[in-house]
Tab-separated table of C-alpha atoms in Angstrom:
chain	number	residue	atom	x	y	z
A	1337	MET	CA	-0.004	0.009	0.061
A	1338	PHE	CA	2.841	2.459	0.911
A	1339	LEU	CA	4.637	1.797	-2.377
A	1340	ASP	CA	1.364	2.351	-4.302
A	1341	ILE	CA	0.807	5.657	-2.578
A	1342	LEU	CA	4.385	6.580	-3.318
A	1343	TYR	CA	3.864	5.832	-7.029
A	1344	ILE	CA	0.788	8.032	-7.066
A	1345	ALA	CA	2.637	10.906	-5.345
A	1346	ILE	CA	5.649	10.789	-7.626
A	1347	GLY	CA	3.473	10.408	-10.680
A	1348	PHE	CA	1.317	13.452	-9.791
A	1349	LEU	CA	4.400	15.530	-9.030
A	1350	LEU	CA	6.018	14.636	-12.345
A	1351	LEU	CA	2.779	15.532	-14.217
A	1352	VAL	CA	2.390	18.892	-12.509
A	1353	LYS	CA	6.083	20.147	-12.637
A	1354	CYS	CA	6.834	18.715	-16.103
A	1355	GLY	CA	3.549	20.090	-17.455
A	1356	ASP	CA	4.832	23.571	-16.382
A	1357	PHE	CA	8.198	23.020	-18.077
A	1358	LEU	CA	6.398	21.720	-21.176
A	1359	VAL	CA	4.380	24.817	-21.703
A	1360	ASP	CA	7.427	27.171	-21.160
A	1361	GLY	CA	9.457	25.157	-23.611
A	1362	ALA	CA	6.629	25.059	-26.241
A	1363	VAL	CA	6.084	28.886	-25.958
A	1364	ALA	CA	9.829	29.342	-26.494
A	1365	ILE	CA	9.723	27.147	-29.652
A	1366	ALA	CA	6.838	29.087	-30.880
A	1367	ARG	CA	8.636	32.408	-30.503
A	1368	ARG	CA	11.936	31.214	-31.898
A	1369	ALA	CA	10.429	29.328	-34.800
A	1370	LYS	CA	7.820	32.139	-35.551
A	1371	LEU	CA	4.969	29.782	-35.022
A	1372	SER	CA	1.658	30.582	-33.231
A	1373	PRO	CA	0.929	28.924	-29.856
A	1374	MET	CA	-2.002	27.235	-31.500
A	1375	VAL	CA	0.275	25.458	-34.034
A	1376	ILE	CA	2.714	24.424	-31.335
A	1377	GLY	CA	-0.282	22.947	-29.420
A	1378	LEU	CA	-1.439	21.140	-32.568
A	1379	THR	CA	1.917	19.669	-33.359
A	1380	VAL	CA	4.625	19.487	-30.684
A	1381	ILE	CA	2.329	19.239	-27.568
A	1382	GLY	CA	-0.638	17.498	-29.264
A	1383	PHE	CA	1.465	14.718	-30.922
A	1384	GLY	CA	3.846	14.377	-28.060
A	1385	THR	CA	1.251	13.820	-25.438
A	1386	SER	CA	-0.362	11.243	-27.775
A	1387	THR	CA	2.653	9.029	-27.741
A	1388	PRO	CA	1.147	6.494	-25.249
A	1389	GLU	CA	-1.819	5.893	-27.607
A	1390	LEU	CA	0.589	5.500	-30.598
A	1391	LEU	CA	2.743	2.976	-28.800
A	1392	VAL	CA	-0.186	0.920	-27.510
A	1393	SER	CA	-1.897	0.741	-30.947
A	1394	LEU	CA	1.330	-0.038	-32.897
A	1395	ASN	CA	2.113	-2.814	-30.402
A	1396	ALA	CA	-1.395	-4.150	-30.738
A	1397	ALA	CA	-1.158	-4.127	-34.607
A	1398	LEU	CA	2.287	-5.858	-34.638
A	1399	ALA	CA	0.953	-8.423	-32.089
A	1400	GLY	CA	-1.924	-9.356	-34.442
A	1401	SER	CA	-4.656	-7.528	-32.345
A	1402	PRO	CA	-5.260	-4.297	-34.497
A	1403	GLY	CA	-8.790	-4.018	-33.235
A	1404	ILE	CA	-7.450	-2.790	-29.897
A	1405	ALA	CA	-6.099	0.255	-31.752
A	1406	VAL	CA	-9.764	1.426	-32.428
A	1407	GLY	CA	-10.966	1.109	-28.804
A	1408	ASN	CA	-7.765	2.852	-27.622
A	1409	VAL	CA	-8.144	5.828	-29.967
A	1410	VAL	CA	-11.955	6.235	-29.692
A	1411	GLY	CA	-11.843	6.059	-25.895
A	1412	SER	CA	-8.889	8.523	-25.852
A	1413	ASN	CA	-10.627	11.051	-28.152
A	1414	ILE	CA	-13.738	10.991	-26.044
A	1415	ALA	CA	-11.578	11.647	-22.927
A	1416	ASN	CA	-9.627	14.384	-24.734
A	1417	ILE	CA	-12.711	16.353	-25.652
A	1418	ALA	CA	-15.055	15.683	-22.809
A	1419	LEU	CA	-12.769	15.158	-19.824
A	1420	ILE	CA	-9.715	17.283	-20.634
A	1421	LEU	CA	-11.335	20.245	-22.385
A	1422	GLY	CA	-14.251	19.961	-20.042
A	1423	ALA	CA	-12.052	20.174	-16.980
A	1424	THR	CA	-9.864	22.887	-18.507
A	1425	GLY	CA	-12.762	24.989	-19.621
A	1426	LEU	CA	-14.308	24.583	-16.093
A	1427	ILE	CA	-11.161	25.982	-14.517
A	1428	VAL	CA	-10.337	28.705	-16.999
A	1429	ALA	CA	-12.560	30.042	-19.912
A	1430	CYS	CA	-10.551	29.188	-23.067
A	1431	ARG	CA	-10.615	31.636	-25.910
A	1432	THR	CA	-9.424	30.845	-29.395
A	1433	ASP	CA	-9.084	32.612	-32.740
A	1434	LYS	CA	-11.119	32.625	-35.937
A	1435	ARG	CA	-8.609	30.340	-37.789
A	1436	THR	CA	-9.347	27.546	-35.321
A	1437	LEU	CA	-13.062	27.726	-36.040
A	1438	THR	CA	-12.677	27.824	-39.840
A	1439	LEU	CA	-9.818	25.309	-40.272
A	1440	ASP	CA	-8.668	23.286	-37.266
A	1441	MET	CA	-11.975	22.394	-35.737
A	1442	PRO	CA	-13.578	21.354	-39.014
A	1443	PHE	CA	-10.495	19.162	-39.758
A	1444	MET	CA	-10.716	17.485	-36.347
A	1445	ALA	CA	-14.477	16.978	-36.624
A	1446	GLY	CA	-14.109	15.599	-40.141
A	1447	ALA	CA	-11.471	13.213	-38.981
A	1448	CYS	CA	-13.819	11.918	-36.239
A	1449	LEU	CA	-16.623	11.564	-38.761
A	1450	LEU	CA	-14.371	9.732	-41.218
A	1451	LEU	CA	-13.153	7.278	-38.596
A	1452	ALA	CA	-16.769	6.544	-37.590
A	1453	ILE	CA	-17.920	6.005	-41.202
A	1454	VAL	CA	-14.965	3.846	-42.175
A	1455	GLY	CA	-14.908	2.017	-38.860
A	1456	MET	CA	-18.598	1.055	-39.030
A	1457	THR	CA	-18.100	-0.576	-42.350
A	1458	GLY	CA	-16.270	-3.316	-40.473
A	1459	THR	CA	-12.715	-2.881	-41.880
A	1460	ILE	CA	-10.178	-0.061	-41.986
A	1461	THR	CA	-7.939	-1.072	-44.917
A	1462	ARG	CA	-4.247	-0.419	-45.530
A	1463	VAL	CA	-5.140	2.075	-48.266
A	1464	ALA	CA	-7.499	4.001	-45.950
A	1465	GLY	CA	-4.838	4.127	-43.266
A	1466	ILE	CA	-2.180	5.396	-45.586
A	1467	ILE	CA	-4.566	8.086	-46.949
A	1468	GLY	CA	-5.358	9.188	-43.527
A	1469	PHE	CA	-1.787	9.523	-42.540
A	1470	LEU	CA	-0.962	11.517	-45.654
A	1471	MET	CA	-3.844	13.774	-44.844
A	1472	LEU	CA	-2.347	14.573	-41.470
A	1473	VAL	CA	1.074	15.255	-42.986
A	1474	ALA	CA	-0.456	17.674	-45.486
A	1475	PHE	CA	-2.544	19.409	-42.735
A	1476	VAL	CA	0.512	19.903	-40.481
A	1477	THR	CA	2.730	21.110	-43.282
A	1478	TYR	CA	0.159	23.701	-44.290
A	1479	GLN	CA	-0.299	24.791	-40.639
A	1480	ILE	CA	3.435	25.345	-40.185
A	1481	ARG	CA	3.957	27.171	-43.446
A	1482	SER	CA	0.929	29.338	-42.919
A	1483	SER	CA	1.809	30.187	-39.248
A	1484	ARG	CA	5.399	31.026	-40.090
A	1485	LYS	CA	4.170	33.377	-42.836
A	1486	GLU	CA	1.747	35.150	-40.494
A	1487	GLN	CA	4.038	35.314	-37.437
A	1488	GLY	CA	7.015	36.413	-39.647
A	1489	GLY	CA	5.499	39.818	-40.130
A	1490	LYS	CA	4.819	40.485	-36.478
A	1491	PRO	CA	7.480	42.420	-34.604
A	1492	GLU	CA	8.710	40.782	-31.311
A	1493	SER	CA	7.947	42.544	-28.047
A	1494	VAL	CA	10.520	43.356	-25.473
A	1495	GLU	CA	9.491	40.365	-23.398
A	1496	GLU	CA	9.830	38.033	-26.321
A	1497	ALA	CA	13.220	39.366	-27.556
A	1498	GLU	CA	15.288	36.768	-25.676
A	1499	PRO	CA	13.397	33.474	-25.202
A	1500	MET	CA	15.385	30.400	-24.254
A	1501	PRO	CA	17.606	28.867	-27.016
A	1502	LEU	CA	15.848	26.645	-29.482
A	1503	TRP	CA	17.970	23.575	-28.592
A	1504	ARG	CA	17.124	23.999	-24.932
A	1505	ALA	CA	13.449	24.625	-25.651
A	1506	PHE	CA	13.190	21.347	-27.734
A	1507	LEU	CA	15.144	19.417	-25.058
A	1508	THR	CA	12.789	20.773	-22.383
A	1509	VAL	CA	9.705	19.711	-24.407
A	1510	ILE	CA	11.011	16.252	-25.157
A	1511	VAL	CA	12.177	15.511	-21.553
A	1512	SER	CA	8.937	16.993	-20.123
A	1513	ILE	CA	6.710	14.805	-22.348
A	1514	ALA	CA	8.729	11.714	-21.543
A	1515	ALA	CA	8.592	12.442	-17.845
A	1516	MET	CA	4.814	13.185	-17.965
A	1517	ILE	CA	4.241	9.830	-19.673
A	1518	GLY	CA	6.284	8.093	-16.996
A	1519	GLY	CA	4.476	10.063	-14.296
A	1520	ALA	CA	1.061	8.905	-15.782
A	1521	ASP	CA	2.315	5.265	-15.767
A	1522	LEU	CA	3.374	5.513	-12.138
A	1523	LEU	CA	0.041	7.050	-11.137
A	1524	VAL	CA	-1.865	4.409	-12.955
A	1525	LYS	CA	0.255	1.581	-11.469
A	1526	GLY	CA	-0.248	2.950	-7.936
A	1527	ALA	CA	-3.994	3.358	-8.433
A	1528	CYS	CA	-4.364	-0.131	-9.885
A	1529	GLY	CA	-2.309	-1.550	-6.970
A	1530	ILE	CA	-4.628	0.081	-4.424
A	1531	ALA	CA	-7.695	-1.049	-6.349
A	1532	GLU	CA	-6.446	-4.602	-6.251
A	1533	LEU	CA	-5.936	-4.453	-2.577
A	1534	LEU	CA	-9.443	-3.072	-2.128
A	1535	LYS	CA	-10.801	-5.885	-4.370
A	1536	VAL	CA	-12.152	-3.537	-7.035
A	1537	ASP	CA	-13.100	-5.281	-10.251
A	1538	GLN	CA	-10.321	-5.047	-12.829
A	1539	ARG	CA	-12.763	-4.148	-15.565
A	1540	VAL	CA	-13.900	-1.100	-13.676
A	1541	VAL	CA	-10.272	-0.079	-12.940
A	1542	GLY	CA	-9.514	-0.400	-16.643
A	1543	LEU	CA	-12.519	1.724	-17.717
A	1544	THR	CA	-11.750	4.433	-15.142
A	1545	VAL	CA	-8.267	4.647	-13.700
A	1546	VAL	CA	-6.417	3.396	-16.770
A	1547	ALA	CA	-8.513	5.299	-19.208
A	1548	VAL	CA	-8.083	8.571	-17.352
A	1549	GLY	CA	-4.460	7.790	-16.617
A	1550	THR	CA	-3.434	7.607	-20.229
A	1551	SER	CA	-5.058	11.018	-20.804
A	1552	LEU	CA	-3.254	12.706	-17.868
A	1553	PRO	CA	-0.416	14.121	-20.039
A	1554	GLU	CA	-2.913	15.994	-22.233
A	1555	LEU	CA	-4.957	17.006	-19.147
A	1556	PHE	CA	-2.117	18.593	-17.310
A	1557	ALA	CA	-0.611	20.178	-20.398
A	1558	SER	CA	-3.949	21.781	-21.335
A	1559	VAL	CA	-4.805	23.009	-17.793
A	1560	ILE	CA	-1.427	24.504	-17.126
A	1561	ALA	CA	-1.299	26.109	-20.602
A	1562	ALA	CA	-4.712	27.711	-19.902
A	1563	ARG	CA	-3.709	28.937	-16.498
A	1564	LYS	CA	-0.644	30.534	-17.991
A	1565	GLY	CA	-2.853	32.356	-20.469
A	1566	GLU	CA	-2.000	30.181	-23.386
A	1567	THR	CA	-5.612	29.043	-24.064
A	1568	ASP	CA	-4.912	28.697	-27.804
A	1569	MET	CA	-2.200	26.176	-26.942
A	1570	ALA	CA	-4.618	24.304	-24.551
A	1571	ILE	CA	-7.219	23.940	-27.262
A	1572	GLY	CA	-4.595	23.164	-29.942
A	1573	ASN	CA	-3.238	20.398	-27.847
A	1574	ILE	CA	-6.579	18.583	-27.886
A	1575	ILE	CA	-7.305	19.267	-31.559
A	1576	GLY	CA	-3.814	17.952	-32.404
A	1577	SER	CA	-4.154	14.911	-30.153
A	1578	VAL	CA	-7.513	13.896	-31.564
A	1579	SER	CA	-6.434	14.380	-35.148
A	1580	PHE	CA	-3.144	12.585	-34.508
A	1581	ASN	CA	-4.919	9.671	-32.816
A	1582	ILE	CA	-7.193	9.118	-35.829
A	1583	LEU	CA	-4.988	9.868	-38.772
A	1584	SER	CA	-1.654	8.708	-37.478
A	1585	VAL	CA	-2.261	6.144	-34.789
A	1586	VAL	CA	-5.251	4.370	-36.568
A	1587	GLY	CA	-3.577	5.205	-39.974
A	1588	LEU	CA	-0.279	3.559	-39.210
A	1589	SER	CA	-1.835	0.684	-37.237
A	1590	SER	CA	-4.147	-0.173	-40.207
A	1591	ALA	CA	-1.278	0.266	-42.628
A	1592	ILE	CA	0.569	-2.421	-40.712
A	1593	CYS	CA	-2.520	-4.659	-40.432
A	1594	PRO	CA	-6.062	-3.948	-41.618
A	1595	ILE	CA	-8.306	-3.333	-38.657
A	1596	ARG	CA	-11.426	-5.504	-38.646
A	1597	ASN	CA	-13.984	-4.580	-36.126
A	1598	SER	CA	-17.422	-6.279	-35.768
A	1599	ASP	CA	-18.184	-5.166	-32.138
A	1600	GLU	CA	-21.498	-3.443	-32.187
A	1601	GLY	CA	-20.735	-1.812	-28.952
A	1602	PHE	CA	-18.441	0.580	-30.841
A	1603	LEU	CA	-21.477	2.179	-32.332
A	1604	VAL	CA	-22.124	4.093	-29.180
A	1605	ASP	CA	-18.508	5.092	-28.831
A	1606	TYR	CA	-18.208	6.170	-32.459
A	1607	SER	CA	-21.473	8.214	-32.135
A	1608	LEU	CA	-20.394	9.846	-28.932
A	1609	MET	CA	-16.981	10.788	-30.285
A	1610	VAL	CA	-18.485	12.485	-33.403
A	1611	PHE	CA	-21.203	14.233	-31.281
A	1612	LEU	CA	-18.654	15.604	-28.863
A	1613	ALA	CA	-16.379	16.877	-31.746
A	1614	PHE	CA	-19.288	18.860	-33.293
A	1615	LEU	CA	-20.550	20.008	-29.821
A	1616	LEU	CA	-17.174	21.465	-29.065
A	1617	TRP	CA	-17.085	23.204	-32.431
A	1618	LEU	CA	-20.522	24.664	-31.650
A	1619	PHE	CA	-19.409	25.752	-28.202
A	1620	LEU	CA	-16.324	27.587	-29.568
A	1621	CYS	CA	-18.430	29.351	-32.204
A	1622	THR	CA	-20.124	31.284	-29.416
A	1623	LYS	CA	-17.790	34.264	-28.769
A	1624	ARG	CA	-14.879	32.040	-29.859
A	1625	THR	CA	-14.575	30.973	-26.269
A	1626	LEU	CA	-15.162	27.746	-24.310
A	1627	GLU	CA	-17.095	29.088	-21.290
A	1628	ARG	CA	-16.980	27.503	-17.886
A	1629	TRP	CA	-20.579	26.257	-18.120
A	1630	GLU	CA	-19.724	24.676	-21.417
A	1631	GLY	CA	-16.783	22.953	-19.852
A	1632	ALA	CA	-19.109	21.758	-17.090
A	1633	VAL	CA	-21.461	20.270	-19.849
A	1634	LEU	CA	-18.566	18.396	-21.478
A	1635	LEU	CA	-17.349	17.038	-18.206
A	1636	SER	CA	-20.831	15.970	-17.182
A	1637	ILE	CA	-21.135	14.016	-20.442
A	1638	TYR	CA	-17.897	12.217	-19.775
A	1639	ILE	CA	-18.979	11.263	-16.263
A	1640	GLY	CA	-22.265	10.006	-17.676
A	1641	TYR	CA	-20.458	8.008	-20.382
A	1642	ILE	CA	-18.014	6.391	-17.813
A	1643	ALA	CA	-21.108	5.527	-15.583
A	1644	TYR	CA	-22.849	3.924	-18.593
A	1645	THR	CA	-19.788	2.015	-19.645
A	1646	VAL	CA	-19.154	0.674	-16.075
A	1647	VAL	CA	-22.886	-0.372	-15.714
A	1648	MET	CA	-22.819	-2.124	-19.092
A	1649	ALA	CA	-19.565	-3.936	-18.192
A	1650	ILE	CA	-20.829	-5.292	-14.870
């Protein structure tokens, strides 16, 4: 019990402190590379914090169980939108720009809809996976080029004149992401150990503790970014994570081994993922801000989803 509590404490500390370093490093990269915080959230942070999902899905595909990749990604996307942005918006109202509403959000919502449509046909083919991955590469390339063009014409303020060196900023981001993933693993390990001692059903633990645990890097990165005033980065983190999960994680997994899924239970999960993506888009269209009450709605939906899933599993 003591060791499990120690795991939880160390994991939580790593998530909090490294989340702070991650945001500082990402902001420095944005300034040095003349990229907007939103693009850094979409790429560096969004993709980096999705590393656990990528590793799990690729391992599943290589092990001959590609169907696990779908459940991993869909569940993670639901948590990203409802849990993470819900909790972030509940703590700090998140404002974004017009570009997010006209380009980034439609792309993310379209990716969710595409996965649901292709997934419900029963098979995600190699060709579909490769096309999805190439779509992500094209989207990211366009974002970087467009952002550098826009930011290049803006003069730097006095405060922005001397950010940390680029090499140090990248090192800070890489180490922070790795430490946050390790911290999330420790927290989940400790929580599962305590659950086992308390005789809690493993299925319930998997649906709650593990599901939330693998989303902790995104959660802390978004909350800390929002509290530092980088709300664009917080939202960009989630948009990037969801898009990366679908087009890269599922794309690469299905490119390795076509994903065949005949589980009708995924219909609810697919539908909820698409609904949440369009609901978030709708919320952001109101004053280009995710208000606290809207964050509460998203968080409530996630709690209801977890409750439903646990009840159905028992």
